[in-house]
CSV table of C-alpha atoms in Angstrom, one decimal:
chain,number,residue,atom,x,y,z
A,1090,TYR,CA,4.8,-16.0,13.7
A,1091,GLU,CA,1.7,-15.9,11.0
A,1092,ARG,CA,0.8,-19.3,10.0
A,1093,VAL,CA,0.5,-20.1,13.8
A,1094,THR,CA,-1.1,-17.5,15.9
A,1095,MET,CA,-4.5,-16.9,14.8
A,1096,LEU,CA,-5.2,-13.1,16.1
A,1097,GLU,CA,-9.1,-13.3,14.8
A,1098,ILE,CA,-10.4,-12.8,18.7
A,1099,PRO,CA,-8.3,-9.8,19.6
A,1100,CYS,CA,-8.6,-8.2,16.1
A,1101,VAL,CA,-13.2,-8.6,16.6
A,1102,ALA,CA,-12.5,-7.5,19.9
A,1103,THR,CA,-10.5,-3.6,19.2
A,1104,CYS,CA,-12.4,-3.4,15.8
A,1105,MET,CA,-15.1,-3.5,18.2
A,1106,VAL,CA,-13.5,-0.5,20.3
A,1107,ALA,CA,-13.3,1.3,17.3
A,1108,LEU,CA,-16.3,1.1,15.7
A,1109,TYR,CA,-17.4,2.5,18.9
A,1110,PHE,CA,-15.7,5.1,19.0
A,1111,TRP,CA,-17.2,6.2,15.4
A,1112,GLN,CA,-20.8,5.9,16.5
A,1113,SER,CA,-19.9,8.4,19.1
A,1114,PHE,CA,-17.7,10.0,16.9
A,1115,MET,CA,-21.3,10.4,14.0
A,1116,ARG,CA,-23.8,10.8,17.1
A,1117,GLU,CA,-22.0,12.9,18.6
A,1118,GLU,CA,-19.2,14.4,16.4
A,1119,ARG,CA,-17.2,15.6,19.3
A,1120,ALA,CA,-13.2,14.6,18.2
A,1121,ARG,CA,-11.9,13.1,21.6
A,1122,ASP,CA,-13.8,10.3,19.9
A,1123,LEU,CA,-12.4,10.8,17.0
A,1124,TRP,CA,-9.1,10.7,18.5
A,1125,TRP,CA,-10.4,6.9,19.8
A,1126,PHE,CA,-12.0,5.1,17.1
A,1127,THR,CA,-7.5,6.7,15.2
A,1128,ALA,CA,-6.0,5.0,18.0
A,1129,PHE,CA,-8.0,2.1,18.2
A,1130,LEU,CA,-8.4,2.2,13.8
A,1131,SER,CA,-4.2,1.5,13.9
A,1132,ALA,CA,-4.0,-1.5,16.7
A,1133,SER,CA,-7.4,-3.2,14.0
A,1134,PHE,CA,-4.6,-2.9,11.8
A,1135,TYR,CA,-1.1,-4.0,13.1
A,1136,THR,CA,-3.6,-7.1,14.6
A,1137,SER,CA,-4.6,-8.2,12.0
A,1138,GLN,CA,-5.6,-7.7,8.6
A,1139,LYS,CA,-8.9,-8.5,8.6
A,1140,ALA,CA,-9.5,-5.1,10.7
A,1141,ALA,CA,-9.5,-4.3,6.0
A,1142,PHE,CA,-13.2,-4.1,7.3
A,1143,LEU,CA,-13.0,-0.7,8.7
A,1144,ALA,CA,-12.4,0.7,5.8
A,1145,PHE,CA,-14.6,-0.6,4.1
A,1146,PHE,CA,-16.6,0.3,6.7
A,1147,VAL,CA,-16.2,4.3,7.5
A,1148,VAL,CA,-16.9,4.7,3.4
A,1149,LEU,CA,-20.1,3.2,3.1
A,1150,HIS,CA,-21.6,4.5,6.4
A,1151,PHE,CA,-20.5,8.1,5.3
A,1152,LEU,CA,-21.9,8.0,2.3
A,1153,VAL,CA,-25.3,6.5,3.4
A,1154,GLU,CA,-25.5,9.4,6.7
A,1155,GLY,CA,-24.2,11.8,4.2
A,1156,ARG,CA,-22.7,13.9,6.7
A,1157,TRP,CA,-20.6,16.2,4.2
A,1158,ARG,CA,-19.7,18.9,6.4
A,1159,LEU,CA,-17.7,17.1,8.2
A,1160,LEU,CA,-15.2,17.4,6.1
A,1161,LYS,CA,-14.9,20.6,6.3
A,1162,ARG,CA,-13.0,19.7,9.8
A,1163,TRP,CA,-8.9,19.5,10.2
A,1164,ASP,CA,-9.2,16.8,12.6
A,1165,VAL,CA,-10.8,14.7,10.2
A,1166,TRP,CA,-8.1,15.0,7.5
A,1167,ALA,CA,-5.6,14.6,10.0
A,1168,ALA,CA,-7.1,12.1,11.9
A,1169,GLY,CA,-6.7,10.4,8.3
A,1170,PHE,CA,-3.7,11.6,7.8
A,1171,LEU,CA,-2.4,10.2,10.6
A,1172,SER,CA,-4.0,6.6,9.9
A,1173,VAL,CA,-2.8,5.9,7.4
A,1174,ALA,CA,0.8,7.3,8.2
A,1175,ALA,CA,1.0,4.8,11.3
A,1176,VAL,CA,-0.6,1.5,9.1
A,1177,ALA,CA,1.2,1.9,6.0
A,1178,PRO,CA,4.3,1.0,6.4
A,1179,LEU,CA,4.1,-1.8,8.2
A,1180,TYR,CA,2.0,-3.4,5.8
A,1181,PHE,CA,4.0,-2.6,3.1
A,1182,PHE,CA,6.5,-3.8,4.7
A,1183,MET,CA,4.6,-6.9,5.3
A,1184,LEU,CA,3.4,-7.2,1.5
A,1185,SER,CA,7.3,-7.5,0.2
A,1186,LYS,CA,8.3,-10.2,2.7
A,1187,LEU,CA,4.6,-12.5,3.1
A,1188,ALA,CA,5.8,-14.6,-0.3
A,1189,LEU,CA,2.2,-14.8,-1.7
A,1190,SER,CA,0.8,-11.6,0.5
A,1191,TYR,CA,-1.0,-10.0,-2.7
A,1192,GLU,CA,-1.5,-13.8,-4.9
A,1193,ARG,CA,-4.0,-14.2,-1.8
A,1194,VAL,CA,-5.9,-10.9,-2.3
A,1195,ALA,CA,-6.2,-9.8,-5.0
A,1196,GLY,CA,-5.8,-13.3,-7.2
A,1197,ARG,CA,-6.0,-12.1,-10.5
A,1198,ALA,CA,-6.6,-9.3,-10.5
A,1199,PHE,CA,-9.2,-9.5,-8.5
A,1200,GLU,CA,-11.4,-12.3,-11.3
A,1201,HIS,CA,-12.1,-14.9,-9.2
A,1202,VAL,CA,-14.8,-11.6,-7.7
A,1203,ALA,CA,-17.2,-12.9,-11.0
A,1204,THR,CA,-17.4,-16.6,-9.8
A,1205,THR,CA,-20.9,-18.4,-8.4
A,1206,TYR,CA,-18.5,-19.7,-5.6
A,1207,HIS,CA,-16.6,-16.6,-3.7
A,1208,LEU,CA,-20.2,-14.6,-4.0
A,1209,SER,CA,-21.9,-17.0,-1.9
A,1210,TYR,CA,-19.6,-17.9,0.5
A,1211,TYR,CA,-19.3,-16.1,3.6
A,1212,PRO,CA,-22.9,-16.5,3.7
A,1213,GLU,CA,-23.2,-19.9,3.2
A,1214,GLN,CA,-20.6,-20.0,6.3
A,1215,ILE,CA,-23.5,-18.6,8.3
A,1216,LEU,CA,-24.8,-21.2,10.2
A,1217,PRO,CA,-22.0,-23.4,10.2
A,1218,GLN,CA,-20.9,-19.8,12.6
A,1219,MET,CA,-23.3,-19.5,14.8
A,1220,GLY,CA,-25.1,-22.3,14.6
A,1221,ARG,CA,-28.1,-22.9,12.8
A,1222,LEU,CA,-30.7,-21.9,15.5
A,1223,LEU,CA,-29.0,-18.7,15.7
A,1224,GLY,CA,-28.1,-17.8,12.3
A,1225,ILE,CA,-31.1,-18.1,10.6
A,1226,LEU,CA,-32.5,-15.8,12.9
A,1227,GLY,CA,-29.5,-13.9,12.7
A,1228,ILE,CA,-30.3,-13.8,8.4
A,1229,ALA,CA,-33.7,-13.3,9.2
A,1230,GLY,CA,-33.3,-10.5,11.6
A,1231,PHE,CA,-30.9,-8.7,8.7
A,1232,VAL,CA,-33.6,-9.3,6.0
A,1233,TRP,CA,-36.2,-7.7,8.5
A,1234,ALA,CA,-33.9,-4.3,8.9
A,1235,MET,CA,-33.4,-4.0,4.7
A,1236,LEU,CA,-37.2,-4.6,4.3
A,1237,ARG,CA,-39.3,-2.4,7.3
A,1238,ALA,CA,-36.8,-0.7,9.7
A,1239,ARG,CA,-33.5,0.7,7.4
A,1240,LYS,CA,-32.8,3.6,9.4
A,1241,GLU,CA,-33.1,2.6,13.2
A,1242,HIS,CA,-31.4,-0.5,11.8
A,1243,ARG,CA,-28.4,1.7,9.7
A,1244,PHE,CA,-24.7,0.9,11.7
A,1245,PHE,CA,-25.1,-2.6,11.5
A,1246,LEU,CA,-27.0,-3.3,8.4
A,1247,VAL,CA,-24.0,-1.2,6.6
A,1248,TRP,CA,-21.4,-3.3,9.2
A,1249,ILE,CA,-23.4,-6.0,7.6
A,1250,VAL,CA,-22.6,-4.7,3.6
A,1251,ALA,CA,-18.9,-4.4,4.9
A,1252,CYS,CA,-18.0,-7.4,5.5
A,1253,TYR,CA,-18.8,-8.8,2.8
A,1254,VAL,CA,-18.2,-6.6,0.5
A,1255,CYS,CA,-14.8,-6.7,1.9
A,1256,TYR,CA,-14.0,-10.6,2.7
A,1257,THR,CA,-15.4,-11.0,-0.8
A,1258,LEU,CA,-12.8,-8.9,-2.7
A,1259,ILE,CA,-10.5,-11.3,-1.1
A,1260,GLN,CA,-9.9,-14.8,-3.2
A,1261,GLU,CA,-8.4,-16.1,0.3
A,1262,LYS,CA,-11.7,-17.1,1.2
A,1263,SER,CA,-11.9,-19.3,4.7
A,1264,ILE,CA,-15.1,-18.9,7.6
A,1265,ARG,CA,-12.5,-17.4,10.5
A,1266,HIS,CA,-12.8,-14.0,8.2
A,1267,THR,CA,-15.2,-13.1,9.1
A,1268,PHE,CA,-15.6,-13.6,13.0
A,1269,VAL,CA,-16.3,-9.8,12.5
A,1270,TRP,CA,-19.6,-9.8,11.8
A,1271,ILE,CA,-20.7,-12.6,14.0
A,1272,PRO,CA,-22.0,-9.7,16.7
A,1273,ALA,CA,-23.9,-7.5,14.1
A,1274,LEU,CA,-25.6,-10.7,13.0
A,1275,VAL,CA,-25.9,-11.8,16.8
A,1276,TYR,CA,-27.7,-8.0,16.9
A,1277,PHE,CA,-30.3,-9.2,14.6
A,1278,ALA,CA,-30.6,-12.5,15.6
A,1279,LEU,CA,-32.6,-10.5,18.4
A,1280,VAL,CA,-33.9,-7.8,16.2
A,1281,ALA,CA,-36.5,-11.1,15.1
A,1282,VAL,CA,-36.8,-12.6,18.6
A,1283,GLU,CA,-38.9,-8.7,19.5
A,1284,ASN,CA,-40.1,-8.4,16.4
A,1285,LEU,CA,-41.8,-12.6,16.6
A,1286,LEU,CA,-42.8,-12.7,20.4
A,1287,PRO,CA,-46.0,-9.9,21.5
A,1288,ARG,CA,-44.6,-9.7,24.9
A,1289,ARG,CA,-41.8,-8.9,26.8
A,1290,GLU,CA,-41.8,-11.2,29.2
A,1291,TRP,CA,-40.9,-13.6,26.4
A,1292,VAL,CA,-38.5,-12.4,24.7
A,1293,ILE,CA,-36.7,-11.8,28.4
A,1294,ALA,CA,-37.0,-15.6,27.9
A,1295,ALA,CA,-36.7,-16.1,24.0
A,1296,PHE,CA,-33.2,-14.3,24.8
A,1297,CYS,CA,-32.2,-16.6,28.2
A,1298,VAL,CA,-32.3,-19.1,25.8
A,1299,LEU,CA,-31.0,-18.5,23.2
A,1300,ALA,CA,-28.2,-17.1,25.1
A,1301,THR,CA,-28.1,-21.4,26.8
A,1302,TYR,CA,-28.0,-22.2,22.9
A,1303,SER,CA,-24.6,-20.2,22.0
A,1304,VAL,CA,-22.7,-21.5,25.0
A,1305,GLY,CA,-24.1,-24.9,25.0
A,1306,ASN,CA,-23.1,-24.8,21.3
């Protein structure tokens, strides 16, 4: 049924829960959060192949945070091996059964990545995905955070970068592949509004307008 069932929204939901527990683990270093992250990571991969973004996110976020001492913990390695053991059999089966599955991902040894079309495809889809107003604010907030407040917003910056790198590497291009970066772009849209408006009551009013615009759009 993979040709008729669109699982992007359920995948976004499971990915967001996985990201929540990853953030909690990186903040508090509690084993409980790590195991919940492992469970929802696996659930995301079973929901849709688009969850590949999470692998890119975890690696990039770990490198940015530089928490090398976590690699000394046995449960970190156990969680990693458990995730692979849970997900790998399904994906090996899919690669063996689904026609052209490898070509749809890698193309000709990822030669497509060097083309302008593939490098610019997903940034060009932000406005069609989110609408002009919210899309422009999301891009503006992302650029502002990159230039002025990378440390404060780096979790969501890594979210956007991981999505771009992951889905740009995949040869098959579709606007629905990047649903998972919409929550992060909405976050940056709110960041842009907060920094554009000097008074709190104006910010709250602007948030209400954006919410109404999003529902109506």
